[in-house]
Amino acid sequence: MELDADFDAKLDKSGVRFTERDVELLEAIREHGSLNKAATELERSYSRSQQRIVELEDSFGQLVKRQRGGSGGGGSTLTENSEQLLGEFARLEAEFTGLTEVEETVFRGNVIYRDGELGTVETDAGDIRAIVPSVTDDVRVAVRSDAVTLHAANSVPETKTSARNQFQSTVTDIVDGDRLAQVMLDIDADTELIALVTQTSVKTLELTPGDAVLATFKTAGTRAYPVNPPYSE
Amino acid sequence: MELDADFDAKLDKSGVRFTERDVELLEAIREHGSLNKAATELERSYSRSQQRIVELEDSFGQLVKRQRGGSGGGGSTLTENSEQLLGEFARLEAEFTGLTEVEETVFRGNVIYRDGELGTVETDAGDIRAIVPSVTDDVRVAVRSDAVTLHAANSVPETKTSARNQFQSTVTDIVDGDRLAQVMLDIDADTELIALVTQTSVKTLELTPGDAVLATFKTAGTRAYPVNPPYSE
DNA sequence: GTCGGTTATATCGATGAGGAAACAACGGCA
DNA sequence: TGCCGTTGTTTCCTCATCGATATAACCGAC
């Protein structure tokens, strides 16, 4: 079985952690109109759920407008503040999910030049500008396939751009997905660089295996990390 | 106090989750050469730690070479397999961390065209091609600042590229960081687009407030996510 | 005023993760 | 052969989280 990257997203505020579990509770309240029904539906105890809401509101401000007594016995609705919190959480989760799903190419190399948090990593594919860790020179550089932009090889040399990493490459294979395609690129190294582009781009650039193409990616979007976390201190 | 995005990274295999806590244990073993000393150093019980190792190895294969008896009573060292697992985890954490630290611009809009998982989102900044959710048309589009590439405005129109989102913009401000800079861009919308680029790029492109510049970012790297239905259903 | 379903609150119990302690087995080494 | 500091294993305990239950307070509708 394959190694499967996963995560638990959280939003912290004043020491309280808003988690996936809280999202479920709030959404159930929105759906059912009462904290009681929400807890029942989720098969959770009402008392704990109610206490959790109070605890969250201590840090995050009012999340649920609760009415005790009245028409239908009362009920609960979400505040606008609550909706914003849910939106923020959804965004975070979507981003994390995106990270775990996208292929990336990893190059092993050494930091041969440093300039603050930036640096140049020497790899068998050539030098790569990236954000480098300060603890060690022995690093790996990860290039996300959705961060690699392709350009027609005969286009003007891309000097006037903020993409500081540029590689002349040859298309070796195109792996078609639904509407996206992974373009495998030979950049004269052991590892192939992968670029995730739309099928539209494949057509526009008229990409077929064997074609020359210019691959670029930004320094700011490229991150190096230590090969082995140093056991220093 | 500010909302603080956080996460717990995990690597799953056969139902067992490798977490930050396991990383600490393995690294302590590497540092101290014995499971016993590692557990003591981390102020954990030896028995639990040993059981955890066995549990992990059940799914992930041998992680720790343990010798009972012998010179010095024995000891433990990490396997190559273990080092690779640690490397993979470090990479994942680095990516997640990067995500929580990078600014992004969020546009609200509606999906006006769909093509499988891709789509066009109409926003006040214009149409944006992105990966869109299938559940709703009411979305927000997040553009990571480290995914936005800048080009000299007088450069040839970028038709031959896989960056399908292109905006002619005006630099309104440049916020200098250490070696990176956030370039704030007016794209004729309420929200300013932020591009994170190196100081080198700022110089190369001779960027100053008021300048025209072409900002591009890829469809495959742009993700839309549902806006929570405020009070529907 | 009564009804009814809700929120609010306290107490007890179940569950699971991890710690504490004890002890056997191991195997180079003097 | 005995020593010593490991690994392996078991039993019992602690603690935190959550469910289960009971009870009171609430208030519009009838």
CSV table of C-alpha atoms in Angstrom, one decimal, chain B:
chain,number,residue,atom,x,y,z
B,1,MET,CA,-5.5,38.2,18.6
B,2,GLU,CA,-5.2,37.0,15.1
B,3,LEU,CA,-6.6,33.9,13.5
B,4,ASP,CA,-3.7,31.5,13.2
B,5,ALA,CA,-3.7,28.7,10.7
B,6,ASP,CA,-2.1,25.5,11.8
B,7,PHE,CA,-2.0,21.8,10.9
B,8,ASP,CA,-1.0,18.3,12.0
B,9,ALA,CA,0.8,16.5,9.2
B,10,LYS,CA,0.4,12.7,9.0
B,11,LEU,CA,1.6,10.0,6.7
B,12,ASP,CA,-0.8,7.1,6.6
B,13,LYS,CA,-0.1,3.5,5.6
B,14,SER,CA,-2.3,0.5,6.0
B,15,GLY,CA,-4.4,2.5,8.6
B,16,VAL,CA,-1.5,3.5,10.8
B,17,ARG,CA,-0.7,7.2,11.1
B,18,PHE,CA,2.8,8.4,11.3
B,19,THR,CA,2.8,11.7,13.1
B,20,GLU,CA,5.0,14.5,14.5
B,21,ARG,CA,5.2,12.5,17.8
B,22,ASP,CA,6.7,9.6,16.0
B,23,VAL,CA,9.2,11.8,14.3
B,24,GLU,CA,10.4,13.0,17.6
B,25,LEU,CA,10.8,9.5,18.8
B,26,LEU,CA,12.8,8.3,15.8
B,27,GLU,CA,15.0,11.3,15.9
B,28,ALA,CA,15.8,10.8,19.5
B,29,ILE,CA,16.7,7.2,18.8
B,30,ARG,CA,19.1,8.4,16.1
B,31,GLU,CA,20.6,10.9,18.5
B,32,HIS,CA,21.0,8.7,21.5
B,33,GLY,CA,21.6,5.3,20.0
B,34,SER,CA,19.0,3.6,22.1
B,35,LEU,CA,15.3,3.4,22.4
B,36,ASN,CA,15.6,3.5,26.2
B,37,LYS,CA,17.6,6.7,26.3
B,38,ALA,CA,15.4,8.2,23.6
B,39,ALA,CA,12.2,7.6,25.6
B,40,THR,CA,13.8,8.9,28.8
B,41,GLU,CA,15.1,12.0,27.1
B,42,LEU,CA,11.6,12.7,25.7
B,43,GLU,CA,10.1,12.0,29.1
B,44,ARG,CA,8.0,9.2,27.7
B,45,SER,CA,7.6,5.7,29.0
B,46,TYR,CA,9.8,3.1,27.5
B,47,SER,CA,7.1,0.5,27.2
B,48,ARG,CA,4.8,2.7,25.2
B,49,SER,CA,7.6,3.9,23.0
B,50,GLN,CA,8.7,0.3,22.3
B,51,GLN,CA,5.1,-0.7,21.5
B,52,ARG,CA,4.7,2.2,19.2
B,53,ILE,CA,7.8,1.3,17.2
B,54,VAL,CA,6.4,-2.3,16.8
B,55,GLU,CA,3.1,-0.9,15.7
B,56,LEU,CA,4.6,1.4,13.2
B,57,GLU,CA,6.9,-1.3,11.8
B,58,ASP,CA,3.8,-3.5,11.3
B,59,SER,CA,2.7,-1.0,8.6
B,60,PHE,CA,5.8,0.8,7.5
B,61,GLY,CA,8.4,-2.0,7.5
B,62,GLN,CA,11.5,-2.0,9.7
B,63,LEU,CA,12.3,1.4,11.0
B,64,VAL,CA,14.7,0.7,13.9
B,65,LYS,CA,17.4,-1.9,14.0
B,66,ARG,CA,17.4,-3.0,17.6
B,67,GLN,CA,20.0,-5.1,19.3
B,68,ARG,CA,19.2,-6.7,22.6
B,69,GLY,CA,22.3,-7.6,24.6
B,70,GLY,CA,25.9,-7.2,23.4
B,71,SER,CA,28.4,-4.4,23.7
B,72,GLY,CA,27.0,-1.7,26.0
B,73,GLY,CA,23.9,-3.8,26.5
B,74,GLY,CA,22.8,-3.3,23.0
B,75,GLY,CA,21.2,-0.3,21.3
B,76,SER,CA,19.1,0.9,18.4
B,77,THR,CA,19.8,2.7,15.1
B,78,LEU,CA,17.5,3.9,12.3
B,79,THR,CA,17.2,2.0,9.0
B,80,GLU,CA,17.5,3.7,5.6
B,81,ASN,CA,13.7,3.1,5.3
B,82,SER,CA,13.2,5.1,8.4
B,83,GLU,CA,15.4,8.0,7.1
B,84,GLN,CA,13.3,8.1,4.0
B,85,LEU,CA,10.1,8.2,6.0
B,86,LEU,CA,11.5,11.1,8.0
B,87,GLY,CA,12.5,12.9,4.8
B,88,GLU,CA,9.1,12.5,3.3
B,89,PHE,CA,7.5,13.8,6.5
B,90,ALA,CA,9.9,16.8,6.6
B,91,ARG,CA,9.0,17.6,3.0
B,92,LEU,CA,5.3,17.5,3.7
B,93,GLU,CA,5.6,19.7,6.8
B,94,ALA,CA,7.7,22.2,4.8
B,95,GLU,CA,5.0,22.5,2.2
B,96,PHE,CA,2.3,22.9,4.7
B,97,THR,CA,4.3,25.5,6.6
B,98,GLY,CA,4.9,27.4,3.4
B,99,LEU,CA,1.2,27.5,2.7
B,100,THR,CA,0.4,28.9,6.1
B,101,GLU,CA,3.0,31.6,5.7
B,102,VAL,CA,2.4,32.8,2.2
B,103,GLU,CA,-0.1,35.6,1.6
B,104,GLU,CA,-2.8,35.0,-0.9
B,105,THR,CA,-5.4,37.1,-2.7
B,106,VAL,CA,-9.0,35.9,-2.5
B,107,PHE,CA,-11.6,36.9,-5.1
B,108,ARG,CA,-15.2,36.2,-4.8
B,109,GLY,CA,-17.0,35.2,-7.9
B,110,ASN,CA,-19.3,32.8,-9.8
B,111,VAL,CA,-18.5,29.9,-12.0
B,112,ILE,CA,-19.8,30.8,-15.5
B,113,TYR,CA,-18.3,28.0,-17.4
B,114,ARG,CA,-17.3,24.4,-16.6
B,115,ASP,CA,-15.1,21.9,-18.3
B,116,GLY,CA,-14.7,18.9,-16.1
B,117,GLU,CA,-12.8,19.9,-13.0
B,118,LEU,CA,-11.8,23.1,-14.6
B,119,GLY,CA,-13.9,26.2,-15.0
B,120,THR,CA,-14.0,30.0,-15.5
B,121,VAL,CA,-14.9,32.1,-12.5
B,122,GLU,CA,-16.3,35.6,-13.1
B,123,THR,CA,-14.9,38.1,-10.6
B,124,ASP,CA,-14.7,41.8,-10.4
B,125,ALA,CA,-11.1,41.5,-11.6
B,126,GLY,CA,-12.2,39.7,-14.7
B,127,ASP,CA,-12.5,36.0,-15.6
B,128,ILE,CA,-10.2,33.6,-13.9
B,129,ARG,CA,-9.5,30.0,-15.0
B,130,ALA,CA,-9.2,27.7,-12.1
B,131,ILE,CA,-9.9,24.3,-10.6
B,132,VAL,CA,-13.5,24.6,-9.5
B,133,PRO,CA,-15.6,22.6,-7.1
B,134,SER,CA,-18.6,20.8,-8.6
B,135,VAL,CA,-21.1,21.5,-5.8
B,136,THR,CA,-21.8,25.2,-6.3
B,137,ASP,CA,-21.2,28.2,-8.6
B,138,ASP,CA,-20.8,30.6,-5.7
B,139,VAL,CA,-17.1,30.4,-5.0
B,140,ARG,CA,-14.0,32.1,-3.9
B,141,VAL,CA,-10.7,31.9,-5.8
B,142,ALA,CA,-7.5,31.9,-3.9
B,143,VAL,CA,-4.3,33.0,-5.7
B,144,ARG,CA,-1.1,32.3,-3.8
B,145,SER,CA,1.3,35.2,-4.0
B,146,ASP,CA,4.2,32.9,-4.7
B,147,ALA,CA,2.4,31.5,-7.7
B,148,VAL,CA,2.1,34.8,-9.5
B,149,THR,CA,4.8,35.6,-12.1
B,150,LEU,CA,5.5,39.1,-13.2
B,151,HIS,CA,6.6,40.1,-16.7
B,152,ALA,CA,7.7,43.4,-18.2
B,153,ALA,CA,4.6,45.0,-19.7
B,154,ASN,CA,6.2,45.8,-23.0
B,155,SER,CA,7.2,42.2,-23.5
B,156,VAL,CA,5.7,40.2,-26.3
B,157,PRO,CA,2.1,39.2,-25.5
B,158,GLU,CA,2.4,35.9,-23.7
B,159,THR,CA,0.3,33.7,-26.0
B,160,LYS,CA,2.7,30.8,-26.1
B,161,THR,CA,2.7,29.9,-22.5
B,162,SER,CA,0.8,27.5,-20.2
B,163,ALA,CA,-0.1,30.3,-17.8
B,164,ARG,CA,-3.7,30.8,-18.8
B,165,ASN,CA,-4.5,33.7,-16.4
B,166,GLN,CA,-2.9,37.0,-17.4
B,167,PHE,CA,-3.6,40.4,-16.0
B,168,GLN,CA,-2.3,43.8,-17.1
B,169,SER,CA,-1.7,45.6,-13.9
B,170,THR,CA,-0.2,48.6,-12.2
B,171,VAL,CA,2.2,48.4,-9.3
B,172,THR,CA,0.7,50.3,-6.4
B,173,ASP,CA,3.2,49.3,-3.7
B,174,ILE,CA,6.2,47.2,-2.9
B,175,VAL,CA,6.5,45.8,0.6
B,176,ASP,CA,10.1,44.7,1.1
B,177,GLY,CA,10.8,41.7,3.2
B,178,ASP,CA,14.2,40.1,3.9
B,179,ARG,CA,15.1,38.9,0.4
B,180,LEU,CA,11.6,38.7,-1.0
B,181,ALA,CA,9.2,41.4,-1.7
B,182,GLN,CA,5.4,41.6,-1.9
B,183,VAL,CA,4.4,43.5,-5.0
B,184,MET,CA,0.9,44.9,-4.7
B,185,LEU,CA,-0.9,45.1,-8.0
B,186,ASP,CA,-3.9,47.1,-9.1
B,187,ILE,CA,-5.9,44.9,-11.6
B,188,ASP,CA,-8.9,47.2,-11.7
B,189,ALA,CA,-10.7,45.4,-8.9
B,190,ASP,CA,-11.6,46.0,-5.3
B,191,THR,CA,-8.9,43.6,-4.2
B,192,GLU,CA,-5.2,44.0,-5.0
B,193,LEU,CA,-3.4,41.1,-6.4
B,194,ILE,CA,-0.2,40.2,-4.4
B,195,ALA,CA,2.9,38.8,-6.1
B,196,LEU,CA,5.7,37.5,-4.0
B,197,VAL,CA,9.0,37.8,-5.9
B,198,THR,CA,12.7,38.1,-5.1
B,199,GLN,CA,14.3,41.5,-4.7
B,200,THR,CA,16.4,40.4,-7.7
B,201,SER,CA,13.3,40.3,-9.8
B,202,VAL,CA,12.2,43.7,-8.5
B,203,LYS,CA,15.5,45.1,-9.8
B,204,THR,CA,15.5,43.1,-13.1
B,205,LEU,CA,12.1,44.3,-13.9
B,206,GLU,CA,12.8,47.7,-12.5
B,207,LEU,CA,9.6,47.8,-10.6
B,208,THR,CA,8.5,50.9,-8.9
B,209,PRO,CA,5.0,52.0,-7.9
B,210,GLY,CA,3.0,53.3,-10.9
B,211,ASP,CA,4.7,50.9,-13.4
B,212,ALA,CA,2.7,48.7,-15.7
B,213,VAL,CA,3.4,45.0,-15.4
B,214,LEU,CA,2.0,41.8,-16.7
B,215,ALA,CA,0.9,39.3,-14.0
B,216,THR,CA,0.4,35.7,-14.8
B,217,PHE,CA,-0.6,32.5,-12.9
B,218,LYS,CA,-1.5,29.0,-14.0
B,219,THR,CA,-5.0,27.5,-14.0
B,220,ALA,CA,-3.6,24.2,-12.5
B,221,GLY,CA,-2.2,26.1,-9.5
B,222,THR,CA,-5.4,28.1,-8.9
B,223,ARG,CA,-8.1,26.7,-6.8
B,224,ALA,CA,-11.7,27.8,-6.2
B,225,TYR,CA,-13.7,26.6,-3.2
B,226,PRO,CA,-17.3,26.9,-2.2
B,227,VAL,CA,-18.5,30.0,-0.3
B,228,ASN,CA,-20.7,28.6,2.5
B,229,PRO,CA,-24.3,29.1,1.7
B,230,PRO,CA,-25.0,31.9,4.2
B,231,TYR,CA,-28.6,31.1,4.9
B,232,SER,CA,-29.8,28.8,2.2
B,233,GLU,CA,-31.7,25.5,2.5
